[in-house]
Amino acid sequence: MKDRNIRIQNIFYMLAFVYDKLNYSGFKKLGTEDFEDGYDLLGKLFLHACKLQLIRGFPHDYREYTEETSYPHGQIQMTESITQGTLINKRVIVQDDSFSANIPQNQLIKMVLAGIARSKKFPHDQRLLAEKMWRNFWPVRDVRQTGYPRIKRYLHRMGMDGSLLVLLSEILIEGKIFATDDANYKAVDLEDQLMSRLYEKFLLKYYQQRFTGYNVRSAYITWDKVEKDTPELPVMHSDVRICGQNKTVILDAKYYQHSLQTHFDVEKFHSNNMYQIITYVMNESKTGDNEDVEGILLYAKSSIGGNPDGEINVLGHRFQVKTLDLNVKWSQLTEQLDRLIVF
């Protein structure tokens, strides 16, 4: 994300909307501080969240293990005991499970603590605190960063990727903040994929608070007039759908490096995105609560190429293609969002 700047304080506010807990337990106080750079912000957020986790205690789960023992327990693996000759020494191989803190979620947190403690990009006091917290994770096995993809797959498969600590860990690791270079970015160099997730979740949470009397959610849209013999159609899942009394707005969040595509040196809207939002709107107008449906493509502002800003009407429906500038004061950012959708 080197080609897109985000005001550091705004990352905190976006996280605060997505995770309500940032308004409590000392997080709210962090929001009033001035951060030297993105490392300072993410370090303070992660270490504070980690501190709260240590106060509550480690998450535990049952972990399966296999061992050779003289005291049988769990399930005896007789075949393995015979083939490995353990019975000669009056020992057997058993398979059992234990309620352990040595689980992938804790391994990920310990991995990040070790990275902060070693990285000179973080303030000295944060590095010392990270090292101190790392020692408290003695029941958890050390895992090198090469083991991160395996841990990530497990957490996502088990639905454990929604916690604040896991998200911050992914940002710190996949944002290459522990890379061994001397760059000192004043805006955090985050992977687009991770920021895209935060961007989508933030917009949904913001409009849920903005339109409290409306039905605001990330919703599936039903296809209109699908015959029984119709082949499997792609799922239509909107990032934000706001249903008012007489009007519905569907917003699709786009976090791209290039907000426009170029064809013969002419910049145009991304055709696939336009087809997608038009399809969503046309089907929602037939299968949803309101016939009056508006579609919005909202791109995060990029420093590469142009930034979309247009409005068109298709078959009686209004479509906006807009850009949200994330590198402005928070009050200016929210003004952009408030102007975008009006009922």
mmCIF file of C-alpha atoms in Angstrom:
data_model
loop_
_atom_site.group_PDB
_atom_site.id
_atom_site.type_symbol
_atom_site.label_atom_id
_atom_site.label_comp_id
_atom_site.label_asym_id
_atom_site.label_seq_id
_atom_site.Cartn_x
_atom_site.Cartn_y
_atom_site.Cartn_z
ATOM 1 C CA MET A 1 0.000 0.000 0.000
ATOM 2 C CA LYS A 2 2.916 2.318 -0.633
ATOM 3 C CA ASP A 3 0.905 4.212 -3.236
ATOM 4 C CA ARG A 4 -1.902 5.112 -0.874
ATOM 5 C CA ASN A 5 -1.514 7.261 2.253
ATOM 6 C CA ILE A 6 -3.848 6.947 5.199
ATOM 7 C CA ARG A 7 -3.825 9.379 8.094
ATOM 8 C CA ILE A 8 -2.482 7.359 11.022
ATOM 9 C CA GLN A 9 -5.144 8.569 13.450
ATOM 10 C CA ASN A 10 -7.849 7.462 11.006
ATOM 11 C CA ILE A 11 -6.654 3.865 11.177
ATOM 12 C CA PHE A 12 -7.319 3.989 14.922
ATOM 13 C CA TYR A 13 -10.812 5.437 14.418
ATOM 14 C CA MET A 14 -11.634 2.858 11.731
ATOM 15 C CA LEU A 15 -10.553 0.087 14.082
ATOM 16 C CA ALA A 16 -12.622 1.718 16.842
ATOM 17 C CA PHE A 17 -15.767 1.478 14.698
ATOM 18 C CA VAL A 18 -15.108 -2.147 13.781
ATOM 19 C CA TYR A 19 -14.189 -3.190 17.334
ATOM 20 C CA ASP A 20 -16.382 -1.473 19.904
ATOM 21 C CA LYS A 21 -13.954 -2.568 22.638
ATOM 22 C CA LEU A 22 -11.570 0.199 21.516
ATOM 23 C CA ASN A 23 -13.876 2.632 23.300
ATOM 24 C CA TYR A 24 -13.255 0.856 26.600
ATOM 25 C CA SER A 25 -10.505 -0.619 28.769
ATOM 26 C CA GLY A 26 -8.039 2.186 28.153
ATOM 27 C CA PHE A 27 -8.269 2.064 24.352
ATOM 28 C CA LYS A 28 -10.275 5.288 24.291
ATOM 29 C CA LYS A 29 -7.394 7.097 25.985
ATOM 30 C CA LEU A 30 -5.059 5.936 23.215
ATOM 31 C CA GLY A 31 -7.276 7.688 20.662
ATOM 32 C CA THR A 32 -6.382 11.082 22.165
ATOM 33 C CA GLU A 33 -2.637 10.547 21.830
ATOM 34 C CA ASP A 34 -0.393 11.751 19.029
ATOM 35 C CA PHE A 35 1.434 8.902 17.341
ATOM 36 C CA GLU A 36 4.875 9.392 15.845
ATOM 37 C CA ASP A 37 4.174 6.958 13.030
ATOM 38 C CA GLY A 38 2.224 3.824 12.113
ATOM 39 C CA TYR A 39 4.532 1.591 14.128
ATOM 40 C CA ASP A 40 3.841 3.617 17.244
ATOM 41 C CA LEU A 41 0.072 3.324 16.696
ATOM 42 C CA LEU A 42 -0.037 -0.393 15.910
ATOM 43 C CA GLY A 43 2.472 -1.192 18.656
ATOM 44 C CA LYS A 44 0.420 0.573 21.325
ATOM 45 C CA LEU A 45 -2.832 -0.998 20.129
ATOM 46 C CA PHE A 46 -1.383 -4.497 19.976
ATOM 47 C CA LEU A 47 0.427 -4.323 23.323
ATOM 48 C CA HIS A 48 -2.609 -2.899 25.100
ATOM 49 C CA ALA A 49 -4.859 -5.608 23.660
ATOM 50 C CA CYS A 50 -2.243 -8.201 24.639
ATOM 51 C CA LYS A 51 -2.098 -6.817 28.181
ATOM 52 C CA LEU A 52 -5.862 -7.204 28.535
ATOM 53 C CA GLN A 53 -5.607 -10.748 27.218
ATOM 54 C CA LEU A 54 -2.986 -11.615 29.835
ATOM 55 C CA ILE A 55 -5.190 -10.156 32.595
ATOM 56 C CA ARG A 56 -8.100 -12.335 31.454
ATOM 57 C CA GLY A 57 -5.857 -15.352 31.007
ATOM 58 C CA PHE A 58 -4.774 -17.379 27.995
ATOM 59 C CA PRO A 59 -7.446 -18.844 25.733
ATOM 60 C CA HIS A 60 -7.301 -22.637 26.054
ATOM 61 C CA ASP A 61 -8.461 -25.463 23.830
ATOM 62 C CA TYR A 62 -8.148 -29.221 23.648
ATOM 63 C CA ARG A 63 -5.063 -30.237 21.676
ATOM 64 C CA GLU A 64 -4.418 -33.799 20.549
ATOM 65 C CA TYR A 65 -0.979 -35.289 21.187
ATOM 66 C CA THR A 66 0.821 -38.648 20.944
ATOM 67 C CA GLU A 67 3.465 -39.884 23.398
ATOM 68 C CA GLU A 68 5.304 -42.960 24.658
ATOM 69 C CA THR A 69 4.561 -43.692 28.320
ATOM 70 C CA SER A 70 4.687 -46.313 31.065
ATOM 71 C CA TYR A 71 1.333 -45.094 32.393
ATOM 72 C CA PRO A 72 -1.411 -45.787 29.810
ATOM 73 C CA HIS A 73 -4.045 -43.126 29.350
ATOM 74 C CA GLY A 74 -6.257 -41.927 26.542
ATOM 75 C CA GLN A 75 -6.302 -44.239 23.517
ATOM 76 C CA ILE A 76 -3.563 -46.887 23.312
ATOM 77 C CA GLN A 77 -2.007 -47.139 19.851
ATOM 78 C CA MET A 78 -1.280 -50.884 19.925
ATOM 79 C CA THR A 79 -0.118 -51.189 16.315
ATOM 80 C CA GLU A 80 2.427 -48.392 16.719
ATOM 81 C CA SER A 81 3.534 -49.796 20.084
ATOM 82 C CA ILE A 82 4.257 -53.188 18.503
ATOM 83 C CA THR A 83 5.987 -51.872 15.380
ATOM 84 C CA GLN A 84 8.175 -49.478 17.388
ATOM 85 C CA GLY A 85 9.019 -52.138 20.008
ATOM 86 C CA THR A 86 7.976 -50.091 23.032
ATOM 87 C CA LEU A 87 6.222 -53.079 24.653
ATOM 88 C CA ILE A 88 9.621 -54.727 25.324
ATOM 89 C CA ASN A 89 10.350 -51.917 27.779
ATOM 90 C CA LYS A 90 6.840 -52.111 29.255
ATOM 91 C CA ARG A 91 5.850 -48.855 27.554
ATOM 92 C CA VAL A 92 3.053 -48.060 25.112
ATOM 93 C CA ILE A 93 2.259 -45.284 22.656
ATOM 94 C CA VAL A 94 -0.935 -43.428 23.517
ATOM 95 C CA GLN A 95 -2.997 -40.717 21.875
ATOM 96 C CA ASP A 96 -4.757 -38.252 24.133
ATOM 97 C CA ASP A 97 -5.804 -34.613 24.336
ATOM 98 C CA SER A 98 -5.109 -31.925 26.907
ATOM 99 C CA PHE A 99 -6.655 -28.559 27.749
ATOM 100 C CA SER A 100 -3.714 -26.442 26.660
ATOM 101 C CA ALA A 101 -2.711 -22.827 26.071
ATOM 102 C CA ASN A 102 -0.402 -23.981 23.280
ATOM 103 C CA ILE A 103 -2.913 -23.205 20.524
ATOM 104 C CA PRO A 104 -2.437 -21.384 17.174
ATOM 105 C CA GLN A 105 -4.036 -18.138 18.378
ATOM 106 C CA ASN A 106 -1.536 -17.815 21.260
ATOM 107 C CA GLN A 107 1.330 -18.932 19.012
ATOM 108 C CA LEU A 108 0.481 -16.068 16.627
ATOM 109 C CA ILE A 109 0.449 -13.490 19.431
ATOM 110 C CA LYS A 110 3.776 -14.764 20.781
ATOM 111 C CA MET A 111 5.244 -14.591 17.265
ATOM 112 C CA VAL A 112 4.250 -10.899 16.955
ATOM 113 C CA LEU A 113 5.563 -10.047 20.430
ATOM 114 C CA ALA A 114 8.934 -11.501 19.450
ATOM 115 C CA GLY A 115 8.870 -9.456 16.228
ATOM 116 C CA ILE A 116 8.135 -6.189 18.066
ATOM 117 C CA ALA A 117 10.847 -6.901 20.656
ATOM 118 C CA ARG A 118 13.454 -7.388 17.890
ATOM 119 C CA SER A 119 12.407 -4.614 15.495
ATOM 120 C CA LYS A 120 14.092 -1.230 15.831
ATOM 121 C CA LYS A 121 11.138 0.369 14.016
ATOM 122 C CA PHE A 122 9.146 0.378 17.252
ATOM 123 C CA PRO A 123 9.824 2.769 20.158
ATOM 124 C CA HIS A 124 12.260 1.462 22.757
ATOM 125 C CA ASP A 125 9.645 1.314 25.536
ATOM 126 C CA GLN A 126 7.351 -0.804 23.350
ATOM 127 C CA ARG A 127 10.172 -3.220 22.548
ATOM 128 C CA LEU A 128 10.948 -3.669 26.246
ATOM 129 C CA LEU A 129 7.257 -4.205 27.076
ATOM 130 C CA ALA A 130 6.883 -6.718 24.222
ATOM 131 C CA GLU A 131 9.878 -8.698 25.539
ATOM 132 C CA LYS A 132 8.401 -8.697 29.040
ATOM 133 C CA MET A 133 5.018 -9.917 27.750
ATOM 134 C CA TRP A 134 6.743 -12.529 25.581
ATOM 135 C CA ARG A 135 8.184 -14.142 28.731
ATOM 136 C CA ASN A 136 4.640 -14.572 30.075
ATOM 137 C CA PHE A 137 3.883 -16.778 27.070
ATOM 138 C CA TRP A 138 6.207 -19.564 28.347
ATOM 139 C CA PRO A 139 3.422 -22.216 28.119
ATOM 140 C CA VAL A 140 3.128 -21.467 24.373
ATOM 141 C CA ARG A 141 5.527 -23.014 21.862
ATOM 142 C CA ASP A 142 7.697 -20.666 19.793
ATOM 143 C CA VAL A 143 6.786 -20.657 16.089
ATOM 144 C CA ARG A 144 8.904 -19.010 13.408
ATOM 145 C CA GLN A 145 7.256 -16.565 11.015
ATOM 146 C CA THR A 146 7.563 -19.207 8.295
ATOM 147 C CA GLY A 147 4.802 -21.035 10.174
ATOM 148 C CA TYR A 148 2.444 -18.054 9.897
ATOM 149 C CA PRO A 149 0.555 -19.246 6.754
ATOM 150 C CA ARG A 150 -0.366 -22.515 8.510
ATOM 151 C CA ILE A 151 -1.618 -20.663 11.597
ATOM 152 C CA LYS A 152 -3.579 -18.194 9.468
ATOM 153 C CA ARG A 153 -5.295 -20.995 7.524
ATOM 154 C CA TYR A 154 -6.286 -22.690 10.781
ATOM 155 C CA LEU A 155 -7.682 -19.516 12.377
ATOM 156 C CA HIS A 156 -9.693 -18.612 9.288
ATOM 157 C CA ARG A 157 -11.003 -22.165 8.889
ATOM 158 C CA MET A 158 -12.098 -22.261 12.552
ATOM 159 C CA GLY A 159 -13.677 -18.769 12.375
ATOM 160 C CA MET A 160 -11.180 -17.287 14.834
ATOM 161 C CA ASP A 161 -9.992 -14.483 12.547
ATOM 162 C CA GLY A 162 -12.430 -11.853 13.843
ATOM 163 C CA SER A 163 -10.662 -10.834 17.054
ATOM 164 C CA LEU A 164 -8.779 -7.565 17.348
ATOM 165 C CA LEU A 165 -5.521 -9.282 18.328
ATOM 166 C CA VAL A 166 -5.656 -11.598 15.303
ATOM 167 C CA LEU A 167 -6.399 -8.702 12.918
ATOM 168 C CA LEU A 168 -3.555 -6.583 14.336
ATOM 169 C CA SER A 169 -1.237 -9.581 14.140
ATOM 170 C CA GLU A 170 -2.097 -10.083 10.472
ATOM 171 C CA ILE A 171 -1.548 -6.386 9.750
ATOM 172 C CA LEU A 172 1.837 -6.428 11.467
ATOM 173 C CA ILE A 173 3.060 -9.617 9.786
ATOM 174 C CA GLU A 174 1.543 -9.262 6.313
ATOM 175 C CA GLY A 175 2.261 -5.539 6.266
ATOM 176 C CA LYS A 176 5.927 -6.564 6.298
ATOM 177 C CA ILE A 177 6.543 -4.364 9.337
ATOM 178 C CA PHE A 178 9.098 -6.881 10.611
ATOM 179 C CA ALA A 179 11.005 -6.796 7.326
ATOM 180 C CA THR A 180 14.664 -5.923 7.707
ATOM 181 C CA ASP A 181 14.841 -2.578 5.936
ATOM 182 C CA ASP A 182 15.418 0.968 7.148
ATOM 183 C CA ALA A 183 12.330 2.610 5.633
ATOM 184 C CA ASN A 184 10.487 4.772 8.130
ATOM 185 C CA TYR A 185 7.003 5.213 6.740
ATOM 186 C CA LYS A 186 4.880 7.940 8.273
ATOM 187 C CA ALA A 187 1.808 6.125 7.010
ATOM 188 C CA VAL A 188 1.547 2.415 7.682
ATOM 189 C CA ASP A 189 2.584 0.196 4.800
ATOM 190 C CA LEU A 190 -0.274 -2.297 4.897
ATOM 191 C CA GLU A 191 -1.205 -5.000 2.450
ATOM 192 C CA ASP A 192 -4.218 -3.988 0.346
ATOM 193 C CA GLN A 193 -6.015 -7.227 1.138
ATOM 194 C CA LEU A 194 -5.958 -6.579 4.890
ATOM 195 C CA MET A 195 -6.846 -2.908 4.574
ATOM 196 C CA SER A 196 -9.649 -3.888 2.220
ATOM 197 C CA ARG A 197 -11.167 -6.023 4.985
ATOM 198 C CA LEU A 198 -10.880 -3.174 7.487
ATOM 199 C CA TYR A 199 -12.283 -0.698 4.930
ATOM 200 C CA GLU A 200 -15.374 -2.826 4.249
ATOM 201 C CA LYS A 201 -16.034 -3.558 7.921
ATOM 202 C CA PHE A 202 -15.583 0.102 8.844
ATOM 203 C CA LEU A 203 -18.088 1.343 6.236
ATOM 204 C CA LEU A 204 -20.680 -1.176 7.416
ATOM 205 C CA LYS A 205 -20.235 -0.234 11.083
ATOM 206 C CA TYR A 206 -20.234 3.491 10.308
ATOM 207 C CA TYR A 207 -23.520 3.412 8.414
ATOM 208 C CA GLN A 208 -25.083 1.133 11.031
ATOM 209 C CA GLN A 209 -24.476 3.897 13.547
ATOM 210 C CA ARG A 210 -25.367 6.653 11.084
ATOM 211 C CA PHE A 211 -28.756 5.158 10.123
ATOM 212 C CA THR A 212 -29.915 3.586 13.385
ATOM 213 C CA GLY A 213 -33.569 3.492 12.327
ATOM 214 C CA TYR A 214 -32.843 1.591 9.102
ATOM 215 C CA ASN A 215 -32.008 -1.985 8.283
ATOM 216 C CA VAL A 216 -28.257 -1.761 7.607
ATOM 217 C CA ARG A 217 -26.275 -4.937 7.056
ATOM 218 C CA SER A 218 -24.034 -6.864 4.708
ATOM 219 C CA ALA A 219 -26.735 -8.774 2.873
ATOM 220 C CA TYR A 220 -27.187 -11.428 0.236
ATOM 221 C CA ILE A 221 -29.244 -10.390 -2.771
ATOM 222 C CA THR A 222 -31.659 -12.820 -4.402
ATOM 223 C CA TRP A 223 -31.623 -13.446 -8.140
ATOM 224 C CA ASP A 224 -34.855 -12.519 -9.909
ATOM 225 C CA LYS A 225 -36.875 -15.174 -11.789
ATOM 226 C CA VAL A 226 -34.457 -18.059 -11.551
ATOM 227 C CA GLU A 227 -35.839 -21.165 -13.269
ATOM 228 C CA LYS A 228 -35.367 -24.604 -11.731
ATOM 229 C CA ASP A 229 -33.066 -25.753 -14.535
ATOM 230 C CA THR A 230 -30.874 -22.630 -14.369
ATOM 231 C CA PRO A 231 -27.182 -23.462 -13.767
ATOM 232 C CA GLU A 232 -25.618 -22.420 -10.474
ATOM 233 C CA LEU A 233 -25.386 -18.623 -10.414
ATOM 234 C CA PRO A 234 -22.748 -16.652 -8.498
ATOM 235 C CA VAL A 235 -23.668 -15.448 -5.023
ATOM 236 C CA MET A 236 -24.536 -11.748 -4.778
ATOM 237 C CA HIS A 237 -23.281 -10.415 -1.442
ATOM 238 C CA SER A 238 -23.308 -6.666 -0.825
ATOM 239 C CA ASP A 239 -20.804 -4.964 1.458
ATOM 240 C CA VAL A 240 -23.460 -2.549 2.771
ATOM 241 C CA ARG A 241 -27.213 -2.577 2.140
ATOM 242 C CA ILE A 242 -29.336 0.175 3.706
ATOM 243 C CA CYS A 243 -33.101 -0.375 3.535
ATOM 244 C CA GLY A 244 -35.237 2.679 4.259
ATOM 245 C CA GLN A 245 -39.013 3.022 4.153
ATOM 246 C CA ASN A 246 -39.206 3.760 0.428
ATOM 247 C CA LYS A 247 -35.631 3.432 -0.805
ATOM 248 C CA THR A 248 -32.700 1.015 -0.647
ATOM 249 C CA VAL A 249 -29.018 1.861 -1.104
ATOM 250 C CA ILE A 250 -26.437 -0.788 -1.987
ATOM 251 C CA LEU A 251 -22.821 0.207 -1.413
ATOM 252 C CA ASP A 252 -19.866 -1.806 -2.672
ATOM 253 C CA ALA A 253 -16.493 -0.886 -1.149
ATOM 254 C CA LYS A 254 -13.456 -1.046 -3.428
ATOM 255 C CA TYR A 255 -9.900 -0.849 -2.140
ATOM 256 C CA TYR A 256 -7.703 -0.952 -5.243
ATOM 257 C CA GLN A 257 -4.302 0.417 -6.119
ATOM 258 C CA HIS A 258 -5.733 1.567 -9.463
ATOM 259 C CA SER A 259 -9.235 2.992 -9.054
ATOM 260 C CA LEU A 260 -9.667 3.430 -12.816
ATOM 261 C CA GLN A 261 -8.742 1.219 -15.751
ATOM 262 C CA THR A 262 -7.032 2.524 -18.874
ATOM 263 C CA HIS A 263 -8.121 1.639 -22.393
ATOM 264 C CA PHE A 264 -6.287 3.277 -25.319
ATOM 265 C CA ASP A 265 -4.910 5.899 -22.893
ATOM 266 C CA VAL A 266 -8.440 6.777 -21.750
ATOM 267 C CA GLU A 267 -9.300 6.282 -18.062
ATOM 268 C CA LYS A 268 -12.629 4.562 -17.443
ATOM 269 C CA PHE A 269 -14.536 2.980 -14.588
ATOM 270 C CA HIS A 270 -13.725 -0.691 -13.969
ATOM 271 C CA SER A 271 -16.270 -2.460 -16.168
ATOM 272 C CA ASN A 272 -16.515 -5.556 -13.945
ATOM 273 C CA ASN A 273 -17.332 -3.406 -10.929
ATOM 274 C CA MET A 274 -19.993 -1.517 -12.883
ATOM 275 C CA TYR A 275 -21.595 -4.734 -14.137
ATOM 276 C CA GLN A 276 -21.565 -6.078 -10.589
ATOM 277 C CA ILE A 277 -23.272 -3.100 -8.936
ATOM 278 C CA ILE A 278 -25.823 -2.795 -11.756
ATOM 279 C CA THR A 279 -26.674 -6.489 -11.371
ATOM 280 C CA TYR A 280 -27.058 -6.081 -7.612
ATOM 281 C CA VAL A 281 -29.354 -3.087 -7.977
ATOM 282 C CA MET A 282 -31.555 -4.541 -10.723
ATOM 283 C CA ASN A 283 -32.157 -7.776 -8.815
ATOM 284 C CA GLU A 284 -32.653 -6.009 -5.470
ATOM 285 C CA SER A 285 -35.328 -3.791 -7.060
ATOM 286 C CA LYS A 286 -37.252 -6.942 -8.047
ATOM 287 C CA THR A 287 -36.698 -9.157 -5.005
ATOM 288 C CA GLY A 288 -36.086 -6.672 -2.175
ATOM 289 C CA ASP A 289 -38.325 -4.422 -0.063
ATOM 290 C CA ASN A 290 -38.180 -1.334 -2.322
ATOM 291 C CA GLU A 291 -38.358 -0.750 -6.061
ATOM 292 C CA ASP A 292 -36.332 2.455 -5.683
ATOM 293 C CA VAL A 293 -32.757 1.169 -5.361
ATOM 294 C CA GLU A 294 -29.540 3.183 -5.666
ATOM 295 C CA GLY A 295 -26.067 1.738 -6.232
ATOM 296 C CA ILE A 296 -22.744 3.165 -5.023
ATOM 297 C CA LEU A 297 -19.185 2.133 -5.804
ATOM 298 C CA LEU A 298 -16.934 3.701 -3.179
ATOM 299 C CA TYR A 299 -13.206 3.568 -3.892
ATOM 300 C CA ALA A 300 -10.479 4.415 -1.391
ATOM 301 C CA LYS A 301 -8.452 7.291 -2.827
ATOM 302 C CA SER A 302 -5.209 6.251 -4.494
ATOM 303 C CA SER A 303 -2.199 8.315 -5.536
ATOM 304 C CA ILE A 304 -1.888 6.263 -8.738
ATOM 305 C CA GLY A 305 -3.957 7.504 -11.696
ATOM 306 C CA GLY A 306 -7.311 9.231 -11.405
ATOM 307 C CA ASN A 307 -9.902 8.894 -8.693
ATOM 308 C CA PRO A 308 -13.501 8.145 -9.741
ATOM 309 C CA ASP A 309 -16.142 10.801 -9.240
ATOM 310 C CA GLY A 310 -19.265 10.388 -11.330
ATOM 311 C CA GLU A 311 -22.968 9.698 -11.427
ATOM 312 C CA ILE A 312 -25.099 7.920 -14.028
ATOM 313 C CA ASN A 313 -28.653 6.656 -14.426
ATOM 314 C CA VAL A 314 -29.351 3.187 -15.798
ATOM 315 C CA LEU A 315 -32.911 1.941 -16.411
ATOM 316 C CA GLY A 316 -34.302 4.435 -13.898
ATOM 317 C CA HIS A 317 -31.768 3.730 -11.160
ATOM 318 C CA ARG A 318 -29.150 6.133 -9.858
ATOM 319 C CA PHE A 319 -25.532 4.987 -9.634
ATOM 320 C CA GLN A 320 -22.685 6.875 -7.960
ATOM 321 C CA VAL A 321 -18.986 6.104 -8.448
ATOM 322 C CA LYS A 322 -17.109 8.033 -5.766
ATOM 323 C CA THR A 323 -13.749 8.235 -4.009
ATOM 324 C CA LEU A 324 -13.196 8.403 -0.254
ATOM 325 C CA ASP A 325 -10.093 10.319 0.856
ATOM 326 C CA LEU A 326 -8.677 8.558 3.929
ATOM 327 C CA ASN A 327 -5.752 10.963 4.306
ATOM 328 C CA VAL A 328 -7.733 13.877 5.759
ATOM 329 C CA LYS A 329 -8.885 14.865 9.236
ATOM 330 C CA TRP A 330 -11.450 12.494 10.722
ATOM 331 C CA SER A 331 -14.174 15.151 10.662
ATOM 332 C CA GLN A 332 -13.572 15.665 6.938
ATOM 333 C CA LEU A 333 -13.650 11.919 6.311
ATOM 334 C CA THR A 334 -17.020 11.515 8.024
ATOM 335 C CA GLU A 335 -18.389 14.555 6.146
ATOM 336 C CA GLN A 336 -17.626 12.718 2.879
ATOM 337 C CA LEU A 337 -19.561 9.674 4.096
ATOM 338 C CA ASP A 338 -22.511 11.730 5.335
ATOM 339 C CA ARG A 339 -22.838 13.545 2.007
ATOM 340 C CA LEU A 340 -22.687 10.319 0.056
ATOM 341 C CA ILE A 341 -25.970 8.789 1.245
ATOM 342 C CA VAL A 342 -29.066 10.873 1.846
ATOM 343 C CA PHE A 343 -32.570 9.542 2.484
#
